[in-house]
Amino acid sequence: MTAAFSGRPQLLVQSTGQPLGPGPSQAPPEPSAPFRGGAAAATGRIVTAGPPGERHPLWEHETRVTAIAAVGDRVIVSAAHRAVRVMLVTENDLAVERGITLHAPEPVKAVAVLGSPRLRWWWRPRTTSACSPGPWTGPTCRTAHA
């Protein structure tokens, strides 16, 4: 069963007539993703990683984090409003080795990391080529000129 609110459809539970999903009094769930036998998660603006009870802060956004994704044991991506941060975490520690912040024209509500955990990322300083618009380039640009 659906109802309209300000021109937007809203799903209702047929037996109770209540809206489907969290109510206005419930806080949104913490975004999280599996990472190194624990989780990469966000509480408010702070992104943390580690097993339950031993999570370590990695970085902080300016607004509340809405989405997190991870691939393998090195790459974590987080989104908060219009900022998306992609971070490469060191192999032996929970420290950021390299990172980049991207700015979206509209608010970001979901992120995903595509690729293989076995893929080795090659980061290098910006070149003057047209394929390298930012300060760091990933494997796509490297293989295009290799």
Coordinates of N, CA and C in Angstrom, one line a residue:
M1 N 0.8 -1.2 0.0 CA 0.0 0.0 0.0 C 0.9 1.2 0.0
T2 N 0.5 2.2 -0.7 CA 1.3 3.5 -0.8 C 0.5 4.7 -0.5
A3 N 1.1 5.7 -0.1 CA 0.5 7.0 0.2 C 1.4 8.1 -0.4
A4 N 0.9 9.3 -0.6 CA 1.7 10.3 -1.1 C 2.0 11.4 0.0
F5 N 3.2 11.9 0.0 CA 3.5 12.9 1.0 C 4.4 13.9 0.2
S6 N 3.9 15.1 0.0 CA 4.6 16.2 -0.7 C 4.9 15.7 -2.1
G7 N 4.0 14.9 -2.7 CA 4.3 14.5 -4.1 C 5.2 13.3 -4.2
R8 N 5.7 12.7 -3.1 CA 6.6 11.6 -3.1 C 5.8 10.4 -2.5
P9 N 5.9 9.2 -3.2 CA 5.3 8.0 -2.6 C 5.9 7.6 -1.4
Q10 N 5.1 7.0 -0.4 CA 5.6 6.5 0.8 C 5.0 5.1 1.0
L11 N 5.9 4.1 1.3 CA 5.4 2.8 1.5 C 4.8 2.6 2.9
L12 N 3.6 1.9 3.0 CA 3.0 1.7 4.3 C 2.8 0.2 4.5
V13 N 2.9 -0.2 5.7 CA 2.7 -1.6 6.1 C 1.2 -1.8 6.1
Q14 N 0.7 -2.8 5.3 CA -0.8 -2.9 5.1 C -1.5 -3.3 6.4
S15 N -0.9 -4.1 7.2 CA -1.6 -4.6 8.4 C -1.7 -3.5 9.5
T16 N -0.7 -2.6 9.5 CA -0.7 -1.6 10.6 C -1.0 -0.2 10.1
G17 N -0.7 0.1 8.8 CA -0.9 1.4 8.2 C 0.3 2.3 8.6
Q18 N 1.3 1.8 9.2 CA 2.5 2.6 9.6 C 3.5 2.6 8.4
P19 N 4.3 3.7 8.4 CA 5.3 3.8 7.3 C 6.3 2.7 7.4
L20 N 6.8 2.2 6.3 CA 7.8 1.1 6.2 C 9.2 1.8 6.4
G21 N 10.0 1.2 7.3 CA 11.3 1.8 7.5 C 11.4 2.5 8.9
P22 N 12.6 3.1 9.2 CA 12.7 3.7 10.5 C 11.8 4.9 10.6
G23 N 11.3 5.1 11.8 CA 10.4 6.2 12.1 C 11.2 7.4 12.4
P24 N 10.5 8.6 12.5 CA 11.3 9.8 12.7 C 12.1 9.9 14.0
S25 N 11.7 9.1 15.0 CA 12.4 9.1 16.3 C 13.6 8.2 16.3
Q26 N 13.7 7.3 15.3 CA 14.9 6.4 15.3 C 16.0 7.1 14.5
A27 N 17.2 7.0 15.0 CA 18.4 7.5 14.3 C 18.8 6.6 13.1
P28 N 19.3 7.2 12.1 CA 19.7 6.3 10.9 C 20.8 5.4 11.3
P29 N 20.8 4.2 10.7 CA 21.9 3.2 11.1 C 23.3 3.7 10.7
E30 N 24.3 3.3 11.5 CA 25.7 3.6 11.1 C 26.0 2.9 9.8
P31 N 26.6 3.6 8.9 CA 27.1 2.9 7.7 C 28.3 2.1 8.0
S32 N 28.4 0.9 7.4 CA 29.6 0.1 7.7 C 29.8 -0.9 6.6
A33 N 31.0 -1.4 6.5 CA 31.4 -2.4 5.5 C 32.5 -3.3 6.1
P34 N 32.5 -4.6 5.8 CA 33.5 -5.5 6.3 C 34.9 -5.0 5.9
F35 N 35.8 -5.1 6.8 CA 37.2 -4.6 6.6 C 38.2 -5.3 7.5
R36 N 39.1 -6.1 7.0 CA 40.2 -6.7 7.8 C 39.7 -7.5 9.0
G37 N 38.7 -8.3 8.8 CA 38.2 -9.1 9.9 C 37.3 -8.4 10.9
G38 N 37.1 -7.1 10.7 CA 36.3 -6.3 11.6 C 35.4 -5.5 10.7
A39 N 35.3 -4.2 10.9 CA 34.5 -3.3 10.0 C 35.0 -1.9 9.9
A40 N 34.8 -1.3 8.8 CA 35.0 0.1 8.6 C 33.6 0.7 8.8
A41 N 33.5 1.6 9.7 CA 32.2 2.2 10.1 C 32.3 3.7 10.3
A42 N 31.1 4.3 10.4 CA 31.1 5.8 10.8 C 30.1 6.0 11.9
T43 N 30.6 6.8 12.8 CA 29.7 7.3 13.9 C 29.7 8.8 13.7
G44 N 28.6 9.3 13.2 CA 28.5 10.8 12.9 C 29.4 11.1 11.8
R45 N 30.5 12.0 12.1 CA 31.4 12.4 11.0 C 32.7 11.7 11.0
I46 N 32.9 10.8 12.0 CA 34.2 10.1 12.1 C 34.2 8.7 11.5
V47 N 35.1 8.4 10.6 CA 35.3 7.0 10.0 C 36.3 6.3 10.9
T48 N 35.9 5.0 11.3 CA 36.7 4.2 12.1 C 36.9 2.8 11.4
A49 N 37.9 2.1 11.9 CA 38.1 0.7 11.4 C 38.6 -0.2 12.5
G50 N 38.3 -1.5 12.4 CA 38.8 -2.4 13.4 C 37.7 -3.4 13.9
P51 N 38.1 -4.3 14.7 CA 37.1 -5.3 15.3 C 36.2 -4.6 16.3
P52 N 35.1 -5.1 16.6 CA 34.2 -4.5 17.6 C 34.9 -4.3 18.9
G53 N 34.8 -3.1 19.5 CA 35.4 -2.8 20.7 C 36.8 -2.2 20.6
E54 N 37.4 -2.3 19.4 CA 38.8 -1.9 19.2 C 38.9 -1.0 17.9
R55 N 37.8 -0.3 17.6 CA 37.8 0.5 16.4 C 38.7 1.8 16.6
H56 N 39.5 2.1 15.6 CA 40.4 3.2 15.6 C 39.9 4.3 14.6
P57 N 39.9 5.6 15.0 CA 39.5 6.6 14.1 C 40.5 6.8 12.9
L58 N 40.0 6.9 11.7 CA 40.9 7.1 10.5 C 40.9 8.5 10.0
W59 N 39.7 9.1 9.8 CA 39.6 10.5 9.3 C 38.2 11.0 9.7
E60 N 38.0 12.3 9.5 CA 36.8 13.0 9.9 C 36.3 13.8 8.7
H61 N 35.0 13.7 8.4 CA 34.3 14.5 7.4 C 33.8 15.8 8.1
E62 N 33.3 16.7 7.3 CA 32.7 18.0 7.8 C 31.3 17.8 8.2
T63 N 30.6 16.8 7.6 CA 29.2 16.5 7.9 C 29.1 15.0 8.2
R64 N 27.9 14.6 8.6 CA 27.6 13.2 8.9 C 27.8 12.2 7.7
V65 N 28.5 11.1 8.0 CA 28.8 10.2 6.9 C 27.6 9.4 6.6
T66 N 27.3 9.3 5.3 CA 26.0 8.6 4.9 C 26.3 7.2 4.3
A67 N 27.6 6.9 3.8 CA 27.8 5.7 3.2 C 29.3 5.3 3.3
I68 N 29.6 4.0 3.4 CA 31.0 3.5 3.4 C 31.1 2.3 2.6
A69 N 32.2 2.1 1.9 CA 32.5 0.8 1.2 C 33.9 0.5 1.3
A70 N 34.3 -0.7 1.1 CA 35.7 -1.1 1.2 C 35.9 -2.3 0.3
V71 N 37.2 -2.4 -0.2 CA 37.6 -3.5 -1.0 C 38.9 -4.0 -0.5
G72 N 39.0 -5.4 -0.4 CA 40.3 -5.9 0.1 C 40.6 -5.5 1.5
D73 N 41.8 -5.3 1.8 CA 42.2 -4.8 3.1 C 43.0 -3.5 3.1
R74 N 42.8 -2.8 2.0 CA 43.6 -1.5 1.8 C 42.7 -0.3 1.4
V75 N 41.6 -0.4 0.7 CA 40.9 0.7 0.2 C 39.6 0.9 0.9
I76 N 39.3 2.1 1.5 CA 38.1 2.5 2.1 C 37.6 3.7 1.4
V77 N 36.3 3.8 1.2 CA 35.6 5.0 0.6 C 34.5 5.4 1.5
S78 N 34.4 6.7 1.7 CA 33.3 7.2 2.6 C 32.7 8.4 1.9
A79 N 31.4 8.6 2.1 CA 30.7 9.8 1.6 C 29.9 10.5 2.7
A80 N 30.0 11.8 2.6 CA 29.3 12.7 3.6 C 28.8 13.9 2.8
H81 N 27.5 14.0 2.6 CA 26.9 15.1 1.8 C 27.5 15.1 0.4
R82 N 28.3 16.0 0.1 CA 28.8 16.1 -1.3 C 30.3 15.7 -1.4
A83 N 30.9 15.3 -0.3 CA 32.3 14.9 -0.3 C 32.5 13.4 -0.3
V84 N 33.3 12.9 -1.2 CA 33.6 11.4 -1.2 C 35.1 11.3 -1.0
R85 N 35.5 10.5 0.0 CA 36.9 10.3 0.3 C 37.3 8.9 0.0
V86 N 38.4 8.8 -0.8 CA 38.9 7.5 -1.2 C 40.3 7.4 -0.5
M87 N 40.5 6.4 0.4 CA 41.7 6.3 1.1 C 42.4 4.9 1.0
L88 N 43.7 5.0 0.8 CA 44.5 3.8 0.8 C 45.1 3.6 2.1
V89 N 44.8 2.6 2.9 CA 45.3 2.3 4.2 C 46.6 1.5 4.2
T90 N 47.5 1.8 5.1 CA 48.8 1.1 5.1 C 48.5 -0.4 5.3
E91 N 49.5 -1.2 4.9 CA 49.3 -2.7 4.9 C 49.3 -3.2 6.4
N92 N 50.2 -2.7 7.2 CA 50.4 -3.3 8.6 C 49.7 -2.5 9.7
D93 N 49.1 -1.3 9.4 CA 48.6 -0.5 10.4 C 47.3 0.2 9.9
L94 N 46.6 0.7 10.8 CA 45.4 1.5 10.4 C 45.7 3.0 10.3
A95 N 46.5 3.3 9.3 CA 46.9 4.6 9.0 C 46.7 4.9 7.5
V96 N 46.3 6.1 7.2 CA 46.1 6.4 5.8 C 47.4 6.7 5.1
E97 N 47.7 5.9 4.0 CA 48.9 6.0 3.2 C 48.7 7.1 2.2
R98 N 47.6 7.1 1.4 CA 47.3 8.1 0.4 C 45.8 8.3 0.4
G99 N 45.4 9.4 -0.1 CA 43.9 9.7 -0.2 C 43.6 10.8 -1.1
I100 N 42.3 10.8 -1.5 CA 41.8 11.9 -2.3 C 40.4 12.2 -1.9
T101 N 40.0 13.5 -1.9 CA 38.6 13.9 -1.7 C 38.0 14.4 -2.9
L102 N 36.9 13.8 -3.3 CA 36.2 14.2 -4.5 C 34.9 15.0 -4.1
H103 N 34.5 16.0 -4.9 CA 33.3 16.7 -4.6 C 32.3 16.5 -5.6
A104 N 31.1 16.1 -5.2 CA 30.0 15.8 -6.1 C 29.1 17.0 -6.2
P105 N 28.4 17.2 -7.4 CA 27.5 18.3 -7.5 C 26.2 18.1 -6.7
E106 N 25.9 16.9 -6.3 CA 24.7 16.7 -5.5 C 25.0 15.8 -4.3
P107 N 24.2 15.7 -3.3 CA 24.5 14.9 -2.2 C 24.6 13.4 -2.6
V108 N 25.6 12.7 -2.0 CA 25.9 11.3 -2.2 C 25.3 10.4 -1.1
K109 N 24.5 9.4 -1.5 CA 23.8 8.6 -0.5 C 24.3 7.2 -0.5
A110 N 25.1 6.8 -1.5 CA 25.7 5.4 -1.6 C 27.0 5.4 -2.3
V111 N 27.9 4.6 -1.9 CA 29.2 4.4 -2.6 C 29.5 2.9 -2.8
A112 N 30.3 2.6 -3.8 CA 30.7 1.2 -4.0 C 32.2 1.3 -4.6
V113 N 32.9 0.3 -4.3 CA 34.3 0.2 -4.8 C 34.3 -1.0 -5.8
L114 N 34.6 -0.7 -7.0 CA 34.7 -1.7 -8.0 C 36.1 -2.1 -8.3
G115 N 36.4 -3.4 -8.4 CA 37.7 -3.9 -8.6 C 38.0 -5.1 -7.8
S116 N 39.2 -5.5 -7.9 CA 39.7 -6.7 -7.2 C 40.6 -6.4 -6.1
P117 N 40.4 -7.1 -5.0 CA 41.4 -6.8 -3.8 C 42.8 -7.2 -4.2
R118 N 43.0 -8.1 -5.2 CA 44.3 -8.5 -5.6 C 45.0 -7.5 -6.5
L119 N 44.2 -6.5 -7.1 CA 44.8 -5.5 -8.0 C 45.7 -4.6 -7.2
R120 N 46.9 -4.4 -7.7 CA 47.9 -3.5 -7.0 C 47.7 -2.1 -7.5
W121 N 47.4 -1.2 -6.7 CA 47.2 0.2 -7.0 C 48.6 0.9 -7.2
W122 N 48.7 1.6 -8.3 CA 50.0 2.3 -8.5 C 49.6 3.8 -8.4
W123 N 50.1 4.5 -7.4 CA 49.8 5.9 -7.2 C 51.1 6.6 -7.7
R124 N 50.9 7.7 -8.4 CA 52.1 8.5 -8.9 C 51.7 9.9 -9.0
P125 N 52.6 10.8 -8.9 CA 52.3 12.3 -9.0 C 51.6 12.6 -10.4
R126 N 50.9 13.7 -10.4 CA 50.2 14.1 -11.6 C 51.1 14.4 -12.7
T127 N 50.7 14.0 -13.9 CA 51.5 14.3 -15.1 C 50.8 15.3 -15.9
T128 N 51.3 15.7 -17.0 CA 50.7 16.7 -17.8 C 49.8 16.1 -18.9
S129 N 49.6 14.8 -18.8 CA 48.8 14.1 -19.8 C 47.3 14.4 -19.6
A130 N 46.5 14.3 -20.6 CA 45.0 14.6 -20.5 C 44.3 13.6 -19.6
C131 N 44.9 12.4 -19.4 CA 44.2 11.3 -18.6 C 44.4 11.5 -17.1
S132 N 45.1 12.5 -16.7 CA 45.4 12.7 -15.3 C 44.9 14.0 -14.8
P133 N 43.6 14.2 -14.5 CA 43.1 15.5 -14.1 C 43.4 15.8 -12.6
G134 N 43.7 14.8 -11.8 CA 43.9 15.1 -10.4 C 45.3 14.9 -9.9
P135 N 45.6 15.1 -8.6 CA 47.0 15.0 -8.1 C 47.5 13.6 -8.1
W136 N 46.6 12.5 -8.1 CA 47.0 11.2 -8.1 C 46.2 10.4 -9.2
T137 N 46.8 9.4 -9.8 CA 46.1 8.6 -10.8 C 46.2 7.2 -10.4
G138 N 45.2 6.5 -10.8 CA 45.1 5.0 -10.5 C 45.5 4.2 -11.7
P139 N 45.2 2.9 -11.6 CA 45.7 2.0 -12.6 C 45.2 2.2 -14.0
T140 N 44.0 2.8 -14.2 CA 43.5 3.1 -15.5 C 44.4 3.9 -16.4
C141 N 44.8 5.0 -15.8 CA 45.7 6.0 -16.5 C 47.1 5.3 -16.8
R142 N 47.6 4.6 -15.8 CA 48.9 4.0 -15.9 C 48.9 2.9 -17.0
T143 N 47.9 2.1 -17.1 CA 47.9 1.1 -18.1 C 47.7 1.6 -19.5
A144 N 47.0 2.8 -19.5 CA 46.7 3.4 -20.9 C 48.0 3.9 -21.5
H145 N 49.0 4.3 -20.7 CA 50.3 4.8 -21.3 C 51.4 3.8 -21.1
A146 N 51.2 2.7 -20.5 CA 52.3 1.7 -20.2 C 52.6 0.9 -21.5

